mmCIF file of C-alpha atoms in Angstrom:
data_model
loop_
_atom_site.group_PDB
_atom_site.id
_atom_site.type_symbol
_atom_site.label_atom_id
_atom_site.label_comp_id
_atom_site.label_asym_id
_atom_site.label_seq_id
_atom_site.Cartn_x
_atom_site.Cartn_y
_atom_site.Cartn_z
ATOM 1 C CA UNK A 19 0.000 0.000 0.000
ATOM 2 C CA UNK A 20 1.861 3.483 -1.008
ATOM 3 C CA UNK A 21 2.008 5.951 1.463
ATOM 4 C CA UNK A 22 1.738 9.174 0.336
ATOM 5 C CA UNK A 23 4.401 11.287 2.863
ATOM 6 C CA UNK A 24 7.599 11.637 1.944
ATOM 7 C CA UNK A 25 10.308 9.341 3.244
ATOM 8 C CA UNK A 26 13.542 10.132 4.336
ATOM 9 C CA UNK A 27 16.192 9.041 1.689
ATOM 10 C CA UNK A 28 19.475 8.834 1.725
ATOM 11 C CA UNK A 29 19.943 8.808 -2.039
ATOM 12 C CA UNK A 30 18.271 10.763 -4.096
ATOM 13 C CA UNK A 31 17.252 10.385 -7.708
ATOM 14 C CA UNK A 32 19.267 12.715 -10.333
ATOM 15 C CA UNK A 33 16.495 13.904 -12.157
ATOM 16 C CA UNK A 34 15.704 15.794 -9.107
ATOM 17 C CA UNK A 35 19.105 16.962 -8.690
ATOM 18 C CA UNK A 36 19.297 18.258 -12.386
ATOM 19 C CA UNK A 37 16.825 20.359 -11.974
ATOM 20 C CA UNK A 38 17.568 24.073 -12.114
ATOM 21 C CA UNK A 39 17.570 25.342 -8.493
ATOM 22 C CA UNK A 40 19.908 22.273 -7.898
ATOM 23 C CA UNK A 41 23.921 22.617 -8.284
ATOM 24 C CA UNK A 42 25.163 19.073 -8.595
ATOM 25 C CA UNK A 43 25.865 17.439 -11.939
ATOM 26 C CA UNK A 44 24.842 13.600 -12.937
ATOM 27 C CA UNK A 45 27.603 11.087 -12.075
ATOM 28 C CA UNK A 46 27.378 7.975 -13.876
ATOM 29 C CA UNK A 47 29.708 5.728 -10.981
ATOM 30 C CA UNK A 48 26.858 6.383 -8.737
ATOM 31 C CA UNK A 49 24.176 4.628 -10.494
ATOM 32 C CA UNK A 50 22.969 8.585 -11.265
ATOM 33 C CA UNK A 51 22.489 8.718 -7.345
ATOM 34 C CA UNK A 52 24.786 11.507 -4.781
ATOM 35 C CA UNK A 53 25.734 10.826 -1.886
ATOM 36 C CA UNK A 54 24.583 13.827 0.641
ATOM 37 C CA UNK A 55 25.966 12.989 3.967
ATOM 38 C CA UNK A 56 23.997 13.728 7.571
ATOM 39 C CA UNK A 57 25.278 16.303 9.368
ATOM 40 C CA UNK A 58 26.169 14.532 12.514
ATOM 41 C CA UNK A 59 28.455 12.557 10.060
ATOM 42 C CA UNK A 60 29.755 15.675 7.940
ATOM 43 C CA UNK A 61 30.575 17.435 11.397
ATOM 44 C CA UNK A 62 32.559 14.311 12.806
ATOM 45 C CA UNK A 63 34.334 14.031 9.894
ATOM 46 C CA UNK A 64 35.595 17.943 10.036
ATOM 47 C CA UNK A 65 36.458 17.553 13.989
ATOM 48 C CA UNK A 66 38.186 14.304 13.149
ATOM 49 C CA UNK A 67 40.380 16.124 10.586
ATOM 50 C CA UNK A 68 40.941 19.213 12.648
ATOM 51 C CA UNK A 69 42.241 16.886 15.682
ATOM 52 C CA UNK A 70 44.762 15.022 13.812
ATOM 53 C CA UNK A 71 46.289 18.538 12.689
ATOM 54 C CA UNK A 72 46.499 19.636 16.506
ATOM 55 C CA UNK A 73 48.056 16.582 16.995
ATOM 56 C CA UNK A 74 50.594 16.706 14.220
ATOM 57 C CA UNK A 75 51.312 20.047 15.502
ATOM 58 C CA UNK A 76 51.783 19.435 19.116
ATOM 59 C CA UNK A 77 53.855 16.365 17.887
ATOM 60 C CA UNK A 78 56.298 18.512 16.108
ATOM 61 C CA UNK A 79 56.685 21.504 18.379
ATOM 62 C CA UNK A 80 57.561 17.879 21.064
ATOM 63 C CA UNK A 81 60.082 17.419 18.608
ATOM 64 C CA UNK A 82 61.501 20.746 18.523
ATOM 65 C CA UNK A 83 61.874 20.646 22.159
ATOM 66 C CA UNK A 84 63.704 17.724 22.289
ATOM 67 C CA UNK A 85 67.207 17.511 23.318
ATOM 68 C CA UNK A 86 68.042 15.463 20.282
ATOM 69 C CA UNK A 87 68.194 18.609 17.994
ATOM 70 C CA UNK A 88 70.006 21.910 17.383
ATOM 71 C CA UNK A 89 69.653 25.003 15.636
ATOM 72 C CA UNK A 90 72.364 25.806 13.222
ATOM 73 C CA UNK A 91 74.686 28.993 14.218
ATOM 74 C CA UNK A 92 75.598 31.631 11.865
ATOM 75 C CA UNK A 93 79.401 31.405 10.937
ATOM 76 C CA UNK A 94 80.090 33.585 8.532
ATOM 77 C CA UNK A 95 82.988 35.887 9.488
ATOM 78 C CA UNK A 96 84.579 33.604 11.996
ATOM 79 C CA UNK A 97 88.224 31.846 11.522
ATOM 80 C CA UNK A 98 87.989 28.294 10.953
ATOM 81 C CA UNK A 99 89.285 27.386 13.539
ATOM 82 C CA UNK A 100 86.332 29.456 16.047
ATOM 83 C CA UNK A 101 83.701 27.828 13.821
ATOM 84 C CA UNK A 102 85.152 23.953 14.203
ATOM 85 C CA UNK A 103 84.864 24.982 18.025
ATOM 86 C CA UNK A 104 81.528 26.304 17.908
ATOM 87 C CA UNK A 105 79.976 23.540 15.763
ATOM 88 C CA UNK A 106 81.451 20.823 18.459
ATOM 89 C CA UNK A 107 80.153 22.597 21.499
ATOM 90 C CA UNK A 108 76.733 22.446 19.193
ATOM 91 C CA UNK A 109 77.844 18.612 18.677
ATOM 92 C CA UNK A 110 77.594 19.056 15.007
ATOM 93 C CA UNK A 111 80.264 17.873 12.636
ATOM 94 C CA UNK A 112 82.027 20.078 10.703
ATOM 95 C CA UNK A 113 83.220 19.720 6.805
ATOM 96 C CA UNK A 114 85.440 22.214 5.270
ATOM 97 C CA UNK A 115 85.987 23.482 1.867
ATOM 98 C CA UNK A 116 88.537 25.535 0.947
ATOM 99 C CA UNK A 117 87.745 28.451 -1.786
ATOM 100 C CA UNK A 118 89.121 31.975 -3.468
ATOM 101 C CA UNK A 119 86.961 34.921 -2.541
ATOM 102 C CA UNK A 120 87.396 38.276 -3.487
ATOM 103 C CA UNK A 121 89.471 40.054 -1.534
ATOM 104 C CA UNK A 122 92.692 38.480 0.372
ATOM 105 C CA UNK A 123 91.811 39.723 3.772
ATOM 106 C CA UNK A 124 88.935 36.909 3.931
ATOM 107 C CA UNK A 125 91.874 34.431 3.990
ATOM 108 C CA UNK A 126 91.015 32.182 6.676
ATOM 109 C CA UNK A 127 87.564 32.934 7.525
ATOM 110 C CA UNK A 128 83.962 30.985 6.881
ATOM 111 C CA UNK A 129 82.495 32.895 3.920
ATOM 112 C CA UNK A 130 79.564 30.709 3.447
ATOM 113 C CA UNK A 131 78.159 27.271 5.112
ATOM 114 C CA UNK A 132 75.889 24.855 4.264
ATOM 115 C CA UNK A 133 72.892 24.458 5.662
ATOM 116 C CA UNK A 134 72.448 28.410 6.439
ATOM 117 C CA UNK A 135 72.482 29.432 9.752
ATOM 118 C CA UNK A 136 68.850 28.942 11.516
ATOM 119 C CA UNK A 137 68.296 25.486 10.066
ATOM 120 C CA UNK A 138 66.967 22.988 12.500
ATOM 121 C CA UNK A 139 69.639 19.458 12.347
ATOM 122 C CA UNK A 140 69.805 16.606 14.708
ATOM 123 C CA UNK A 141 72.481 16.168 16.799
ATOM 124 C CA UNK A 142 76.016 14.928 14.961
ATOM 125 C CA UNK A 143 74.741 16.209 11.500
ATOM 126 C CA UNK A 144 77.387 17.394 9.332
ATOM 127 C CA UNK A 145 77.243 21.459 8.462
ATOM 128 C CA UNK A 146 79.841 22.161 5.143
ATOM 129 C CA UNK A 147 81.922 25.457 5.814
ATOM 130 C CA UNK A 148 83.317 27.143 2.886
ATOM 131 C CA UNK A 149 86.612 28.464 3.831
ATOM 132 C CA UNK A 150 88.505 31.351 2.219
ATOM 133 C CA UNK A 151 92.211 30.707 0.963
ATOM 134 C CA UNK A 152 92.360 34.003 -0.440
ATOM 135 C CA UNK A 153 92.204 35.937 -3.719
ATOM 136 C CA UNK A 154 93.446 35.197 -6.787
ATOM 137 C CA UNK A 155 95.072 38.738 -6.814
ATOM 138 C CA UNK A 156 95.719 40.305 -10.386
ATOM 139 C CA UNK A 157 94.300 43.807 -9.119
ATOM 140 C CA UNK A 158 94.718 46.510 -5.904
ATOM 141 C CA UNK A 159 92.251 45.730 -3.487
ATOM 142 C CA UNK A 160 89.910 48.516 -2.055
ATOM 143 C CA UNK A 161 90.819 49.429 1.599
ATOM 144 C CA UNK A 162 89.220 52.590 1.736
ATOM 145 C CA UNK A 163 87.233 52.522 4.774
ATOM 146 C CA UNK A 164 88.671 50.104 6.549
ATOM 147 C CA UNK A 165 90.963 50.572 9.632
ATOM 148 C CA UNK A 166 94.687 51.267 8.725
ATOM 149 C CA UNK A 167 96.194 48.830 11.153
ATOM 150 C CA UNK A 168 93.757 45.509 10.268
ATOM 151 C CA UNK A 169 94.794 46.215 7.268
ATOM 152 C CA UNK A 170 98.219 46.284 7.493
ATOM 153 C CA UNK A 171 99.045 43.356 9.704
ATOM 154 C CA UNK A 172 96.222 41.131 7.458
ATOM 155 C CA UNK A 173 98.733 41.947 4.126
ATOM 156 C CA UNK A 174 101.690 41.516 6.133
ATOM 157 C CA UNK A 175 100.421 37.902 7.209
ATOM 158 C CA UNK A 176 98.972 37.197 3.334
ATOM 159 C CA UNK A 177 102.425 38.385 1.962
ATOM 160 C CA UNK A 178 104.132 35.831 4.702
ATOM 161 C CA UNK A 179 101.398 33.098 4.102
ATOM 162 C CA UNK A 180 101.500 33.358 0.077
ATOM 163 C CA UNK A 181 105.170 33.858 0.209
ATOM 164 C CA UNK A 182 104.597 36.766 -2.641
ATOM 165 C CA UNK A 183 105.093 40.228 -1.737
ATOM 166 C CA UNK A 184 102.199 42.463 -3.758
ATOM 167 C CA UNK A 185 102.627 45.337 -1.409
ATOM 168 C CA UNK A 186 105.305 47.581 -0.781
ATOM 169 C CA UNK A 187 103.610 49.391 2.569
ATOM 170 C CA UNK A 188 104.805 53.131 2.803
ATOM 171 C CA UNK A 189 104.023 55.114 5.748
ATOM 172 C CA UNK A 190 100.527 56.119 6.295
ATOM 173 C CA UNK A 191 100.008 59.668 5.779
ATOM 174 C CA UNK A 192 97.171 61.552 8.352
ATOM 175 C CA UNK A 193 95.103 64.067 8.202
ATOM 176 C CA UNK A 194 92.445 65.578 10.332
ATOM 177 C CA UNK A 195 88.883 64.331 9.250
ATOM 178 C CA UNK A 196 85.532 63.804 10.155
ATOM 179 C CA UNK A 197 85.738 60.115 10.232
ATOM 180 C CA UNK A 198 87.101 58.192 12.837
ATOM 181 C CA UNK A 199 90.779 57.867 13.788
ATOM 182 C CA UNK A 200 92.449 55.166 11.806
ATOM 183 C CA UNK A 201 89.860 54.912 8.884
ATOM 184 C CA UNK A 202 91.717 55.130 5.415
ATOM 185 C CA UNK A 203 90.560 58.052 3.505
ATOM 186 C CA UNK A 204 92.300 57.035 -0.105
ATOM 187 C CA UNK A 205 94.769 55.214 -0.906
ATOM 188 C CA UNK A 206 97.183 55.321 -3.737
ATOM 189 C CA UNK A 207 97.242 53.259 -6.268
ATOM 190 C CA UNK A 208 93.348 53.177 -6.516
ATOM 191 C CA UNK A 209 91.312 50.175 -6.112
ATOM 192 C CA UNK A 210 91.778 48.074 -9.230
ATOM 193 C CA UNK A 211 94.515 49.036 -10.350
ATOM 194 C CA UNK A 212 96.787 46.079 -12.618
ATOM 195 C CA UNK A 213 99.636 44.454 -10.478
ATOM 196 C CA UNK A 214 102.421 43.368 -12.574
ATOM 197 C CA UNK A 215 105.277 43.887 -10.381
ATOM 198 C CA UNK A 216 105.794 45.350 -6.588
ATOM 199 C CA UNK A 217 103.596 47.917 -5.734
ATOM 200 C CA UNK A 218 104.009 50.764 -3.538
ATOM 201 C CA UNK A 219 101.055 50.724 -1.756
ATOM 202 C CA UNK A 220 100.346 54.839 0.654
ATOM 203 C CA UNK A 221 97.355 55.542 2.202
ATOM 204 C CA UNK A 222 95.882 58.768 3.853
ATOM 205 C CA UNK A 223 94.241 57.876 7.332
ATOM 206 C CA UNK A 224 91.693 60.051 9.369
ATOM 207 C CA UNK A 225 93.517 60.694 12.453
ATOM 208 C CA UNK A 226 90.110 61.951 13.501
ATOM 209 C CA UNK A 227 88.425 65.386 13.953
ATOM 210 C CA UNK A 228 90.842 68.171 16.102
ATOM 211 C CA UNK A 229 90.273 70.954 17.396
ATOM 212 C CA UNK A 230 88.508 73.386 15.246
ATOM 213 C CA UNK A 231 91.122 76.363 14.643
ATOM 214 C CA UNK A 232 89.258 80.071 15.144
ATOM 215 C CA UNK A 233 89.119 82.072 12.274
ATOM 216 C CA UNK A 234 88.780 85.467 11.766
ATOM 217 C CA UNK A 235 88.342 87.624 8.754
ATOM 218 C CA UNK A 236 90.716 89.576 7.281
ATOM 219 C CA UNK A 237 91.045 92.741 5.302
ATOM 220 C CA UNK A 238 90.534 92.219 1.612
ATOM 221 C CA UNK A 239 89.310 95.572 0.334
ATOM 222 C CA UNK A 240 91.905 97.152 -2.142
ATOM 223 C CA UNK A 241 93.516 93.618 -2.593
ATOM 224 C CA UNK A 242 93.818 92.898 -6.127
ATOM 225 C CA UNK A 243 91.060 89.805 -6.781
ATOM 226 C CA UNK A 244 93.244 86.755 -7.270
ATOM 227 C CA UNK A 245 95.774 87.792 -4.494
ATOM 228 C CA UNK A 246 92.266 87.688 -2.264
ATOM 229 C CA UNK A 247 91.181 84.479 -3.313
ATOM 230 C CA UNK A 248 94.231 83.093 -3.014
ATOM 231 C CA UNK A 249 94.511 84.048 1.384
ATOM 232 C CA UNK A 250 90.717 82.808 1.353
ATOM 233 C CA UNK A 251 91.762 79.581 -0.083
ATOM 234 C CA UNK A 252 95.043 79.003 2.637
ATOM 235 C CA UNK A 253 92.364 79.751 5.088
ATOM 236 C CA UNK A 254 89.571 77.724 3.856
ATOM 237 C CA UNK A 255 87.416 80.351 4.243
ATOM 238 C CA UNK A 256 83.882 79.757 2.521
ATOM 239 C CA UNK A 257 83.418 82.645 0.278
ATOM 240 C CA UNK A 258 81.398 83.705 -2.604
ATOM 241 C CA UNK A 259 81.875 86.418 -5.138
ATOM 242 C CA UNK A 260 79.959 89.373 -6.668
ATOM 243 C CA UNK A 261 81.136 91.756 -9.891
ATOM 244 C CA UNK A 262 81.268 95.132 -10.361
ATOM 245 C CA UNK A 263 82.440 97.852 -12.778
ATOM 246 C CA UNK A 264 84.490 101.133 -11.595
ATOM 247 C CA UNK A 265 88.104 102.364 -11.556
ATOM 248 C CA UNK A 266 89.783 99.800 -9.462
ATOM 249 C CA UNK A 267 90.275 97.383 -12.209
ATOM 250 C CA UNK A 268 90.513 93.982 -10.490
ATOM 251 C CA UNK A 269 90.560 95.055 -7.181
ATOM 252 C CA UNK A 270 87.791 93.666 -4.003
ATOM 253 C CA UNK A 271 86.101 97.041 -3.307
ATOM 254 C CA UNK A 272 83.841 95.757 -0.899
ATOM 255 C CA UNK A 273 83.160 92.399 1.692
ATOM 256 C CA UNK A 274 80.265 91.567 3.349
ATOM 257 C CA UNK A 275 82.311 90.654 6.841
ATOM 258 C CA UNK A 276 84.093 93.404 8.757
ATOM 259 C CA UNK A 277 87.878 92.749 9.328
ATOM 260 C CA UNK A 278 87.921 90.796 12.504
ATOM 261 C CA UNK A 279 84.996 89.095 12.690
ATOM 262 C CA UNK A 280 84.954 86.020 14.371
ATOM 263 C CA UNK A 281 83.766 82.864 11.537
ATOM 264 C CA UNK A 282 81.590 80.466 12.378
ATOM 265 C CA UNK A 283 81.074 77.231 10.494
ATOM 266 C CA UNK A 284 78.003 78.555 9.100
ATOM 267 C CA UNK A 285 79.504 81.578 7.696
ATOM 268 C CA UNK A 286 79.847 82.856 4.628
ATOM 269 C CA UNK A 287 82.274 86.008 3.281
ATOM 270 C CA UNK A 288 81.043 87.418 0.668
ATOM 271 C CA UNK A 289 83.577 89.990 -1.926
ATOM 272 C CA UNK A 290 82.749 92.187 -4.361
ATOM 273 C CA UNK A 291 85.434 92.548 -7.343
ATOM 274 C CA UNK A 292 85.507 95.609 -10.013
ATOM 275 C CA UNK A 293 86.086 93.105 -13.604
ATOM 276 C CA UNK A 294 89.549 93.857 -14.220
ATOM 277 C CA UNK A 295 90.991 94.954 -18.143
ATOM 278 C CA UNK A 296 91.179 92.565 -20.162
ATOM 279 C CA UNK A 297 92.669 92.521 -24.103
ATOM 280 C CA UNK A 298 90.251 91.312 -26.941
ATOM 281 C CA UNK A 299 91.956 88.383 -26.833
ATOM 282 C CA UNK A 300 91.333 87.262 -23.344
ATOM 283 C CA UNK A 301 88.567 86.602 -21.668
ATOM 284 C CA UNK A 302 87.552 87.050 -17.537
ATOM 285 C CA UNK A 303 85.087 85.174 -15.840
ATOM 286 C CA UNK A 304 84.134 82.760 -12.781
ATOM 287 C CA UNK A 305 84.226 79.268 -12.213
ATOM 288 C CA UNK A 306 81.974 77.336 -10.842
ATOM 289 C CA UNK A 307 82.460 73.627 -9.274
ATOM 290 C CA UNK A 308 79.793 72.031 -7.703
ATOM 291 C CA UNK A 309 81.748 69.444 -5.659
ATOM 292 C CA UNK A 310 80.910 66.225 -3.960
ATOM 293 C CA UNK A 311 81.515 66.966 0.009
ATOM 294 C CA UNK A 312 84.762 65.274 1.038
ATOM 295 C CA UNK A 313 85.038 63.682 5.085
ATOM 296 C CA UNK A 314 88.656 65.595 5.133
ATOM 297 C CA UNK A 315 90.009 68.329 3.249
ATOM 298 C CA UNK A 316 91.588 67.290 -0.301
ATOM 299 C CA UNK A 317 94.437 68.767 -2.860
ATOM 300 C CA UNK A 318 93.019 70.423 -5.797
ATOM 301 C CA UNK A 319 94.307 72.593 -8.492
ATOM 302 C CA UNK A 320 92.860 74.858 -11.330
ATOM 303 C CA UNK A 321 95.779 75.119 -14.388
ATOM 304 C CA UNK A 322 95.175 76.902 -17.621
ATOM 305 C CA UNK A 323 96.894 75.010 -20.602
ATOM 306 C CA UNK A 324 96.947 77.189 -23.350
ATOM 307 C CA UNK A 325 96.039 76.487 -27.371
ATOM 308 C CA UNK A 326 99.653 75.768 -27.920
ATOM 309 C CA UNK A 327 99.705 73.225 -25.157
ATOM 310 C CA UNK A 328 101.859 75.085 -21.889
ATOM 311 C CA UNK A 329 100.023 74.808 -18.805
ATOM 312 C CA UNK A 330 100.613 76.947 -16.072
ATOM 313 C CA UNK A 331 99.332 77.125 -12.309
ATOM 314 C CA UNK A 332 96.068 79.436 -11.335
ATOM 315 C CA UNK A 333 95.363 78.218 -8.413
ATOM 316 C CA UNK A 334 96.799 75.407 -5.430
ATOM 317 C CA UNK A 335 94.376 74.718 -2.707
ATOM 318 C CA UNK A 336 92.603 72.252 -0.498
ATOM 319 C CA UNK A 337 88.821 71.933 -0.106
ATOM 320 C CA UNK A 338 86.169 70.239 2.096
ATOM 321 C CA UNK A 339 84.239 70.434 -1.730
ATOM 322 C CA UNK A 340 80.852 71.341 -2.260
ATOM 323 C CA UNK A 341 80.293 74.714 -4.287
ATOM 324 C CA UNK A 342 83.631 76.596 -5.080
ATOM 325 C CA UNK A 343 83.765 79.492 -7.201
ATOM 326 C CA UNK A 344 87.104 81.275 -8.851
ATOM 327 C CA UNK A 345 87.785 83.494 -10.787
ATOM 328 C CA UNK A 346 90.382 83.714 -13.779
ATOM 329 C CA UNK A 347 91.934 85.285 -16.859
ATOM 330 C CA UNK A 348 92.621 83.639 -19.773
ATOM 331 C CA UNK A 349 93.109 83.761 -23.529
ATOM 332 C CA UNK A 350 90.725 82.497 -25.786
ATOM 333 C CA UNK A 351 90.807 79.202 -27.236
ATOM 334 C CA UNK A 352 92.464 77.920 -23.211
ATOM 335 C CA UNK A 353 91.243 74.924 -21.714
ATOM 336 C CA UNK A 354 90.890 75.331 -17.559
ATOM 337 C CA UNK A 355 91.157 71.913 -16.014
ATOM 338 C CA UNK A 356 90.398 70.972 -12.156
ATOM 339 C CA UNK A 357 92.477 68.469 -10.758
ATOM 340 C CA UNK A 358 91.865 66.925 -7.195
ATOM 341 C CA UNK A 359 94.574 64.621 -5.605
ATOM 342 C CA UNK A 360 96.708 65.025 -9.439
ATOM 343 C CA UNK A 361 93.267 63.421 -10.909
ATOM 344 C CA UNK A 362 91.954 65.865 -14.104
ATOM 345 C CA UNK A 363 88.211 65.795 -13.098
ATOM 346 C CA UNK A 364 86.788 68.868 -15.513
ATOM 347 C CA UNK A 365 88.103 70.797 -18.407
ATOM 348 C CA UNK A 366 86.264 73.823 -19.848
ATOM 349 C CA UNK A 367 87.285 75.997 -22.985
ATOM 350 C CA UNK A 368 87.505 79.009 -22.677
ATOM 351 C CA UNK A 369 85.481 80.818 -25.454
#
């Protein structure tokens, strides 16, 4: 006898699920029936999946606790023999691999390892350290920055070790600077330059920042220009200039600063210069330099070569850098060139 309620089915037949309000496709391995699970049995199966991943968590973080394991230290840096004595108080086993690296003062020190430093091991696993042996030296290395004395008792001990001799060391040469005491400023030859025989090897060192010398202001009115510029370069006096027309051909005939005045760093003299005479054939003007700023004041000169190729001197000076402006006379057709430590680092022609 059919009962006309509806039952409770498990399965259900796919003509009702292909209907439009219904998202399931047919699947033919089912006998075109889906299986829709309870939801007691949908929510046990969720809570059963979640607990075995709190498990396998807790599990793991037991692992990490246990005394069986180690975390891997970082190396780099150290001397071999510091890392083999760091890895056994770890009770890891060390391998080592000798390599060049780039520069000869790594000679003797872990430049990389294998696994990196962090990694989790077990106890007596092996970690690879890749040891310097040096540089395959062709060029001058850059030491600028570095501390004079490292440096020098590292390339007295490579010279010793390699039984080659690259560097002739000359005294260190120091000047007051900004940086700390012992730093090297430059160094001569510059980094990268060709070795093919014995090198004499200089560098100037920051013997750090003295006592600031007081400066006062002199008097520079009725001083003809370039003998003015000249005492404000000795004296490193920051100065700028103005131009003017009148009688005094050439001469300052006016600065900003009264004679005496006490400088302070953020001071700034400023002259006024009548343009002196110049012939048809030469031409007067300024200079300007916009300079890098140096940690310690550095050698520069201005030369003029002429068309003919003589060069003479127009100015000898050392500068801090940033903007510098000087003036000069010179034919027509000259080239002005700025050199800084005997480097030519501008050229303009003179028009």
């Amino acid at each position: 006898m059919s009962d006309n309620k509806p039952h409770s089915k498990l399965f259900l037949d796919s003509k009702n699920l292909n209907s439009s309000s219904n998202l399931y496709g047919h699947n033919e391995n089912f006998d075109g029936k889906v299986l829709i699970l309870p939801k007691h049995v949908t929510k046990g199966l969720v809570l059963t999946i979640f607990g075995s991943l709190v498990i396998s968590c807790a599990i793991f973080f037991i692992f990490l606790e246990s005394n069986d394991i180690v975390v891997v230290p970082n190396l780099s840096g150290f001397y071999l023999e510091d890392a083999i004595a760091e890895l056994q108080n770890k009770e890891l086993i060390p391998y080592v691999e000798l390599k060049f690296s780039s520069t000869s003062l790594d000679k003797g020190k872990v430049i990389d390892q294998n696994p990196k430093s962090g990694t989790v091991l077990r106890l007596d696993s092996k970690v690879k350290l890749f040891v310097s042996k040096g540089a395959v030296i062709n060029k001058v290395d850059n030491f600028i920055g570095k501390n004079v004395d490292d440096v020098m008792v590292n390339l007295e001990a490579n010279s010793i070790n390699n039984n080659r001799m690259l560097y002739h060391l000359l005294k260190p040469i120091e000047v007051e600077s900004m940086l700390p005491k012992g730093i090297i400023i430059r160094q001569e030859p510059s980094p990268g330059t060709k070795i093919t025989s014995l090198i004499d090897l200089q560098f100037l060192v920051s013997k750090g920042q003295g006592e600031v010398p007081i400066k006062y202001v002199k008097n520079y009115v009725g001083l003809y220009y370039k003998d003015a510029i000249i005492s404000l370069l000795n004296d490193e006096i920051d100065f700028d200039i103005n131009l003017s027309t009148g009688s005094d051909f050439g001469s300052v005939v006016f600065q900003s600063l009264s004679p005496g005045t006490k400088l302070e760093s953020v001071d700034k003299l400023i002259i006024t210069i009548n343009e002196p005479r110049i012939s048809d054939a030469g031409v007067f003007g300024i200079l300007t330099y916009k300079l890098g700023m140096y940690p310690s004041s550095v050698d520069m000169m201005v030369k003029v070569k002429s068309s003919s190729g003589s060069s003479s001197l127009l100015y000898s000076f050392k500068s801090k850098g940033g903007i510098v402006k000087l003036p000069y006379e010179a034919l027509k057709g000259s080239i002005i060139e700025l050199y800084i430590y005997d480097k030519l680092v501008n050229q303009t022609v003179i028009n």
